[in-house]
Amino acid sequence: MPVVKVYEKNEVIAEIEAEKSSNLLDVLQKKSVDIEASCGGKGVCGKCKVKVKKGQKPYLENLTPEEKSHLREDEISKGVRLACKVEVCEDLDVFLEKSSERANILSHFAVNDFEYEENIIVKKVILQKPSLDDQKSFELRLKETIGDGNLKVLPRTLQKLARLKDQEFFAVVYSDEIVDVKSSCLAFGLAVDIGTTTVVCYLVDLVQKRVVDFYSFINPQKKFGADVISRIDFTREKEEGLFILQKEIVDAINRAIQILTEKNSISKDDIYRVVFVGNTTMLHLLLGVDPQTIAISPFVPVFTESICAKPNDLGLEINPVATIKVLNSISAYIGADIVAGILSTQMHKSSKISLLLDLGTNGEMVLGSSSFMLACSTAAGPAFEGVNISCGMGAVEGAIDSVKIENGKVYFTTIGAKQPAGICGSGIVDAIAYMLKEGIINETGRFCDKNDTYKSYMREENGQQAFFITDSVYITQKDIREIQLAKAAISAGVKTMIEHAKITEDDIENVYLAGGFGNYINPWSAIEIGIIPKKLKSKIVPVGNSAVAGAVLVLLSRKMAYESQEIGRKVKYIELSNSQDFNQFFVESMMFENFSQEGEQKQNG
Amino acid sequence: MPVVKVYEKNEVIAEIEAEKSSNLLDVLQKKSVDIEASCGGKGVCGKCKVKVKKGQKPYLENLTPEEKSHLREDEISKGVRLACKVEVCEDLDVFLEKSSERANILSHFAVNDFEYEENIIVKKVILQKPSLDDQKSFELRLKETIGDGNLKVLPRTLQKLARLKDQEFFAVVYSDEIVDVKSSCLAFGLAVDIGTTTVVCYLVDLVQKRVVDFYSFINPQKKFGADVISRIDFTREKEEGLFILQKEIVDAINRAIQILTEKNSISKDDIYRVVFVGNTTMLHLLLGVDPQTIAISPFVPVFTESICAKPNDLGLEINPVATIKVLNSISAYIGADIVAGILSTQMHKSSKISLLLDLGTNGEMVLGSSSFMLACSTAAGPAFEGVNISCGMGAVEGAIDSVKIENGKVYFTTIGAKQPAGICGSGIVDAIAYMLKEGIINETGRFCDKNDTYKSYMREENGQQAFFITDSVYITQKDIREIQLAKAAISAGVKTMIEHAKITEDDIENVYLAGGFGNYINPWSAIEIGIIPKKLKSKIVPVGNSAVAGAVLVLLSRKMAYESQEIGRKVKYIELSNSQDFNQFFVESMMFENFSQEGEQKQNG
């Protein structure tokens, strides 16, 4: 069998024996090599670039038309290929182009000041010694000491009680159960937000009732497809696909648990509770539940209610008695992350009307107050995460994340102040906002031939006009069209909800911006290109990762868990694919009509 | 390493490589060879007899004094040894003396006519097709069809729902949970009584609400000690001893499940609920909870309350979502089997006073009515199960189970009408009752020298007077003393409770005889030798295996599960080791004073 040697930064990281004629992307993914393939291996996204050599020579065998269109001449001459198009027929050396980088993710957190009612209790216990006149069991002594004779006890707890009964120890009580007895007084929980692109885990001290650490990572399922639809396709097209995706995410969460527990010098057994939020598809994949009906009309998920499970049901490496709660969702495209977001803003309890925009891989939005709640979702989001954009990339190190175009010059910053490797959502939105302002493009989104000030930044790329931010990072006419479609979808979604609620823009008092993209976007730019109505400019409140914040609330408070159920029942979902209003608004929102002289003062949110 | 070949009925059943100088009993037990060792390998009980050969010759190396005292000359010459005294230094052939035989156990059952309230529900489901106007999840559709929106659902159920949603299927609902969805409508439960000697499993159809089959077997832990104390010793003396005993019983129950499901053509996944009863020590061993404090004063168990567990907690091979309930006990020596027994007689709800005698390896007794409940336990039981009796054996095939001595002749029956191999409890009690009646022994229990009628049955054995029922099955003076001690203990226990309750024998309206021995004993004989007061003769009601009957009630009825908790709280346990009354009554009960001409009419119960 041919052998594939995989190199990263000139080090061999894997040696894989491959079936003859197997697909290189398959071979790499099977061995969990971290490689992007947003389109799921269809040769469309061009992200699975690798340098392939046979001996010392570039491997050019059977170069496909897709590769020729995605790769530059100089790349091809070096042996760069799309892994999804390479057939492994002989021994090959494969060089990964970029090392995988830890995502630059939100860490701001503001729920530590919240007032929580008692939820988990850790109590010091010294049992009274028995005698012939007092023969009651050690279990009953324990319950009496805790002060509740009706508590349940598990076999594992009894096994440990038999060992600890003669010494001072600690009992961990949760709900109606003594879940553990042990010699330490530690009790931790995890709040996990599983995004399509990014996964965030917060480690929460359940006794101190505060967030103590967090860890985030790129969702490893990403290599099987960038968006929910291509992941669902993967479960349908690949035998065991569902199982593979579930294992990927569970393994990755277990690694995060390993890292967080080691770093904080606690044991995995100290973790007694996990709350998961995420979009509906991610939660189906987490539980190993087939999500196929989410992808096809009429878009029906298998479950939306909150689900309780045990670590063993998922293969999660924490205390086996721990309780796992998957928070309730609302519909196929309004997930538990949105329910958690609503919870963290408490907009459902306010008499004022609020708008919540969660702009990540998908764009979800909620409009409402204590008297009504509406939600809808558009699939227009991916462009804002760099997907389908020529030089687009996620918000990881090296991404251009902010741009300023003024006085004939272009300024930018990159994440981690690294060499620019591409551009992420917030950078694209900035660039387009300034291109509008500086007249580089007009309100229809077309490049203006008349603009001479920025002539030196303009040139053709692959037969299209393009604006070059650096030598290799540019924005094409097609990229601008993608952003126009995305912003139109969101804008139309908001307008549809406003229409449905029979209110006006003026009635909205808060605009909560959430999600990976929502949090980094420059509000001025978002208004400038028309994502957010201009009238709402002064009402924007960035809320960070409101999904994981809501998960922490549920982790720490039974009342909040109850509220999340109430939210699930209260929110009315509007299916946009079925909405006349939406289609009308979508067409109307395509233009960059928001642009005006008013926008000239840049606002920092 | 020396090799031990194990033969049963001339067939090799095992070939074991043994460490040089290892103990033969250890070697055999480690490979799960079914061999009795009631004393736990101390060379006291003499039950671990095996024939050992080296090549064709009897293996007589290092014959110990214990073996010389336990083995007859002719046995020694054939190579019969006590496995616990043989050191394995070279290749040996080991011949098991008796093939293990399926115990002859109660099968009578009378709870099928009971009226049960609804408990588990299996409902046929066809889900309504979704549309763009009705996008609710399949889980919600399922709950609506069942008619309860608050039901919980497990991940496993959702996984299956995703596969079954488009066809007709069945939902299994238990308590507040949809525990399963599947294409068959079967739902079964198990009621298991774990006795020190015998384990009984009843297979119950939870839909039809009736017992459909049963399977019973000798508790495989028996090879590590015949009674609870020697098993507890084993957990203390042997590293991993607790784990070994737990594994033995769980493996054996899994084998029983395999047999019952195959025989009844159902799947292990069709089993959704198990109720365990048994004495307190057996339940500790089942859950892997260290029982050591049960064996030493002040005799305190780790737990007595009812425990809920999942199959995975124990390693039980049934549907992983099944609920396991270990019924509540009362004290270290009044177990869940007694609670279940009380439940099945319903004596706790009757205005009449009843006495429940459960005579198995231990003797447990309960006295009470709706207004009071007392219980006590004596360790005197084992003699009634053939333990510490010269020719004693359990109630298995070949055991003499009934004896009649009349007109100078001795009649007997054996279980399975096999060649007599020994005598079990009911046979010994019969024999002693008739020996009293015929004047072979007097009221002090001594053999009467004057009796000539049965002279031919009498001769010396190992320096003691003995009465020979067959050529090789006999009852010695020491055996009679053992029975005297046992019957005195039970009699004194009953008297202590009567005294404590401030009632008289006349106030007792029912005497329920339960347990392996209790059910087979001839009531006339029991009265004759003084186990049961003569006055209660007409009030005896054999109740079969009341423990497993109670377990079935709990399996089928939530109300009964609740009642069992009530019983647990109501019963007052009297610690006899601490009781002045008991010691007084014990001494007084030693004689066979019950004997009288009245007893001449034999009664069949």
Tab-separated table of N, CA, C and O in Angstrom, chain B residues 391-438:
chain	number	residue	atom	x	y	z
B	391	CYS	N	-24.024	-35.222	57.261
B	391	CYS	CA	-24.382	-35.599	55.892
B	391	CYS	C	-25.268	-34.541	55.250
B	391	CYS	O	-26.015	-34.811	54.316
B	392	GLY	N	-25.174	-33.328	55.781
B	392	GLY	CA	-26.066	-32.254	55.315
B	392	GLY	C	-25.731	-31.782	53.920
B	392	GLY	O	-24.588	-31.827	53.491
B	393	MET	N	-26.735	-31.327	53.213
B	393	MET	CA	-26.537	-30.715	51.906
B	393	MET	C	-27.725	-29.798	51.606
B	393	MET	O	-28.735	-29.830	52.312
B	394	GLY	N	-27.581	-28.963	50.583
B	394	GLY	CA	-28.679	-28.071	50.208
B	394	GLY	C	-29.812	-28.854	49.585
B	394	GLY	O	-29.691	-30.064	49.318
B	395	ALA	N	-30.915	-28.161	49.305
B	395	ALA	CA	-32.095	-28.817	48.744
B	395	ALA	C	-31.911	-29.001	47.247
B	395	ALA	O	-32.631	-28.424	46.437
B	396	VAL	N	-30.905	-29.827	46.893
B	396	VAL	CA	-30.647	-30.103	45.479
B	396	VAL	C	-30.886	-31.588	45.205
B	396	VAL	O	-31.112	-32.375	46.137
B	397	GLU	N	-30.854	-31.950	43.941
B	397	GLU	CA	-31.139	-33.344	43.578
B	397	GLU	C	-30.308	-34.334	44.390
B	397	GLU	O	-29.116	-34.131	44.583
B	398	GLY	N	-30.961	-35.391	44.853
B	398	GLY	CA	-30.258	-36.416	45.622
B	398	GLY	C	-30.332	-36.186	47.118
B	398	GLY	O	-29.947	-37.054	47.906
B	399	ALA	N	-30.836	-35.034	47.543
B	399	ALA	CA	-30.954	-34.764	48.983
B	399	ALA	C	-32.190	-35.467	49.529
B	399	ALA	O	-33.256	-35.448	48.917
B	400	ILE	N	-32.036	-36.147	50.682
B	400	ILE	CA	-33.201	-36.711	51.372
B	400	ILE	C	-34.000	-35.534	51.921
B	400	ILE	O	-33.496	-34.762	52.736
B	401	ASP	N	-35.234	-35.349	51.440
B	401	ASP	CA	-35.996	-34.162	51.829
B	401	ASP	C	-37.183	-34.483	52.728
B	401	ASP	O	-37.792	-33.560	53.280
B	402	SER	N	-37.526	-35.769	52.833
B	402	SER	CA	-38.537	-36.114	53.833
B	402	SER	C	-38.250	-37.501	54.396
B	402	SER	O	-37.733	-38.375	53.690
B	403	VAL	N	-38.546	-37.667	55.670
B	403	VAL	CA	-38.239	-38.923	56.370
B	403	VAL	C	-39.457	-39.293	57.215
B	403	VAL	O	-40.150	-38.412	57.739
B	404	LYS	N	-39.715	-40.565	57.293
B	404	LYS	CA	-40.790	-41.052	58.172
B	404	LYS	C	-40.234	-42.266	58.896
B	404	LYS	O	-39.659	-43.158	58.261
B	405	ILE	N	-40.352	-42.293	60.220
B	405	ILE	CA	-39.839	-43.427	60.994
B	405	ILE	C	-41.020	-44.002	61.770
B	405	ILE	O	-41.608	-43.320	62.619
B	406	GLU	N	-41.401	-45.222	61.442
B	406	GLU	CA	-42.620	-45.803	62.005
B	406	GLU	C	-42.528	-47.325	62.027
B	406	GLU	O	-41.965	-47.907	61.092
B	407	ASN	N	-43.092	-47.921	63.030
B	407	ASN	CA	-43.167	-49.388	63.102
B	407	ASN	C	-41.826	-50.057	62.835
B	407	ASN	O	-41.744	-51.038	62.095
B	408	GLY	N	-40.769	-49.480	63.374
B	408	GLY	CA	-39.455	-50.104	63.246
B	408	GLY	C	-38.803	-49.927	61.890
B	408	GLY	O	-37.747	-50.497	61.616
B	409	LYS	N	-39.432	-49.130	61.034
B	409	LYS	CA	-38.862	-48.946	59.702
B	409	LYS	C	-38.626	-47.469	59.392
B	409	LYS	O	-39.246	-46.592	59.980
B	410	VAL	N	-37.696	-47.243	58.462
B	410	VAL	CA	-37.376	-45.864	58.070
B	410	VAL	C	-37.723	-45.677	56.588
B	410	VAL	O	-37.268	-46.450	55.748
B	411	TYR	N	-38.556	-44.679	56.300
B	411	TYR	CA	-38.921	-44.348	54.918
B	411	TYR	C	-38.350	-42.975	54.579
B	411	TYR	O	-38.228	-42.122	55.446
B	412	PHE	N	-38.020	-42.776	53.333
B	412	PHE	CA	-37.557	-41.424	52.958
B	412	PHE	C	-37.799	-41.169	51.477
B	412	PHE	O	-38.036	-42.097	50.708
B	413	THR	N	-37.780	-39.891	51.130
B	413	THR	CA	-37.816	-39.513	49.704
B	413	THR	C	-36.583	-38.649	49.417
B	413	THR	O	-36.020	-38.046	50.331
B	414	THR	N	-36.187	-38.599	48.149
B	414	THR	CA	-35.088	-37.695	47.764
B	414	THR	C	-35.582	-36.761	46.669
B	414	THR	O	-36.527	-37.085	45.945
B	415	ILE	N	-34.913	-35.623	46.567
B	415	ILE	CA	-35.275	-34.660	45.526
B	415	ILE	C	-34.889	-35.241	44.171
B	415	ILE	O	-33.776	-35.743	43.986
B	416	GLY	N	-35.818	-35.216	43.242
B	416	GLY	CA	-35.579	-35.765	41.909
B	416	GLY	C	-35.558	-37.286	41.911
B	416	GLY	O	-35.145	-37.897	40.935
B	417	ALA	N	-35.980	-37.920	43.054
B	417	ALA	CA	-35.985	-39.371	43.176
B	417	ALA	C	-34.631	-39.976	42.810
B	417	ALA	O	-34.558	-41.064	42.235
B	418	LYS	N	-33.566	-39.256	43.140
B	418	LYS	CA	-32.207	-39.730	42.834
B	418	LYS	C	-31.652	-40.567	43.994
B	418	LYS	O	-32.226	-40.604	45.084
B	419	GLN	N	-30.534	-41.239	43.752
B	419	GLN	CA	-29.820	-41.942	44.818
B	419	GLN	C	-29.551	-40.958	45.964
B	419	GLN	O	-29.085	-39.856	45.716
B	420	PRO	N	-29.808	-41.351	47.209
B	420	PRO	CA	-29.565	-40.400	48.313
B	420	PRO	C	-28.090	-40.029	48.434
B	420	PRO	O	-27.236	-40.916	48.468
B	421	ALA	N	-27.811	-38.732	48.449
B	421	ALA	CA	-26.426	-38.254	48.522
B	421	ALA	C	-26.176	-37.530	49.834
B	421	ALA	O	-25.027	-37.249	50.187
B	422	GLY	N	-27.229	-37.222	50.563
B	422	GLY	CA	-27.111	-36.490	51.821
B	422	GLY	C	-28.505	-36.127	52.278
B	422	GLY	O	-29.489	-36.648	51.747
B	423	ILE	N	-28.586	-35.234	53.236
B	423	ILE	CA	-29.904	-34.887	53.767
B	423	ILE	C	-30.023	-33.364	53.861
B	423	ILE	O	-29.056	-32.687	54.233
B	424	CYS	N	-31.173	-32.823	53.463
B	424	CYS	CA	-31.358	-31.381	53.547
B	424	CYS	C	-32.257	-31.044	54.737
B	424	CYS	O	-32.748	-31.945	55.432
B	425	GLY	N	-32.464	-29.788	54.981
B	425	GLY	CA	-33.136	-29.305	56.186
B	425	GLY	C	-34.449	-29.989	56.502
B	425	GLY	O	-34.656	-30.472	57.629
B	426	SER	N	-35.346	-30.055	55.494
B	426	SER	CA	-36.666	-30.625	55.787
B	426	SER	C	-36.537	-32.096	56.195
B	426	SER	O	-37.291	-32.583	57.055
B	427	GLY	N	-35.571	-32.805	55.624
B	427	GLY	CA	-35.343	-34.211	55.979
B	427	GLY	C	-34.849	-34.349	57.411
B	427	GLY	O	-35.299	-35.229	58.170
B	428	ILE	N	-33.918	-33.488	57.801
B	428	ILE	CA	-33.369	-33.571	59.165
B	428	ILE	C	-34.460	-33.297	60.194
B	428	ILE	O	-34.581	-34.004	61.205
B	429	VAL	N	-35.277	-32.276	59.928
B	429	VAL	CA	-36.336	-31.920	60.876
B	429	VAL	C	-37.343	-33.068	60.989
B	429	VAL	O	-37.737	-33.452	62.095
B	430	ASP	N	-37.706	-33.645	59.839
B	430	ASP	CA	-38.591	-34.826	59.856
B	430	ASP	C	-37.979	-35.935	60.710
B	430	ASP	O	-38.637	-36.520	61.577
B	431	ALA	N	-36.709	-36.233	60.422
B	431	ALA	CA	-36.035	-37.350	61.091
B	431	ALA	C	-36.035	-37.144	62.603
B	431	ALA	O	-36.384	-38.061	63.367
B	432	ILE	N	-35.682	-35.930	63.023
B	432	ILE	CA	-35.588	-35.679	64.465
B	432	ILE	C	-36.984	-35.716	65.108
B	432	ILE	O	-37.170	-36.264	66.201
B	433	ALA	N	-37.984	-35.190	64.381
B	433	ALA	CA	-39.352	-35.231	64.911
B	433	ALA	C	-39.774	-36.684	65.160
B	433	ALA	O	-40.324	-37.029	66.218
B	434	TYR	N	-39.504	-37.565	64.174
B	434	TYR	CA	-39.881	-38.979	64.328
B	434	TYR	C	-39.018	-39.694	65.367
B	434	TYR	O	-39.475	-40.591	66.066
B	435	MET	N	-37.742	-39.294	65.453
B	435	MET	CA	-36.863	-39.923	66.452
B	435	MET	C	-37.377	-39.605	67.850
B	435	MET	O	-37.324	-40.446	68.750
B	436	LEU	N	-37.913	-38.390	68.012
B	436	LEU	CA	-38.525	-38.018	69.299
B	436	LEU	C	-39.785	-38.846	69.530
B	436	LEU	O	-39.978	-39.443	70.587
B	437	LYS	N	-40.603	-38.904	68.504
B	437	LYS	CA	-41.895	-39.572	68.623
B	437	LYS	C	-41.709	-41.053	68.911
B	437	LYS	O	-42.408	-41.641	69.751
B	438	GLU	N	-40.724	-41.665	68.270
B	438	GLU	CA	-40.484	-43.096	68.412
B	438	GLU	C	-39.577	-43.399	69.601
B	438	GLU	O	-39.210	-44.553	69.813
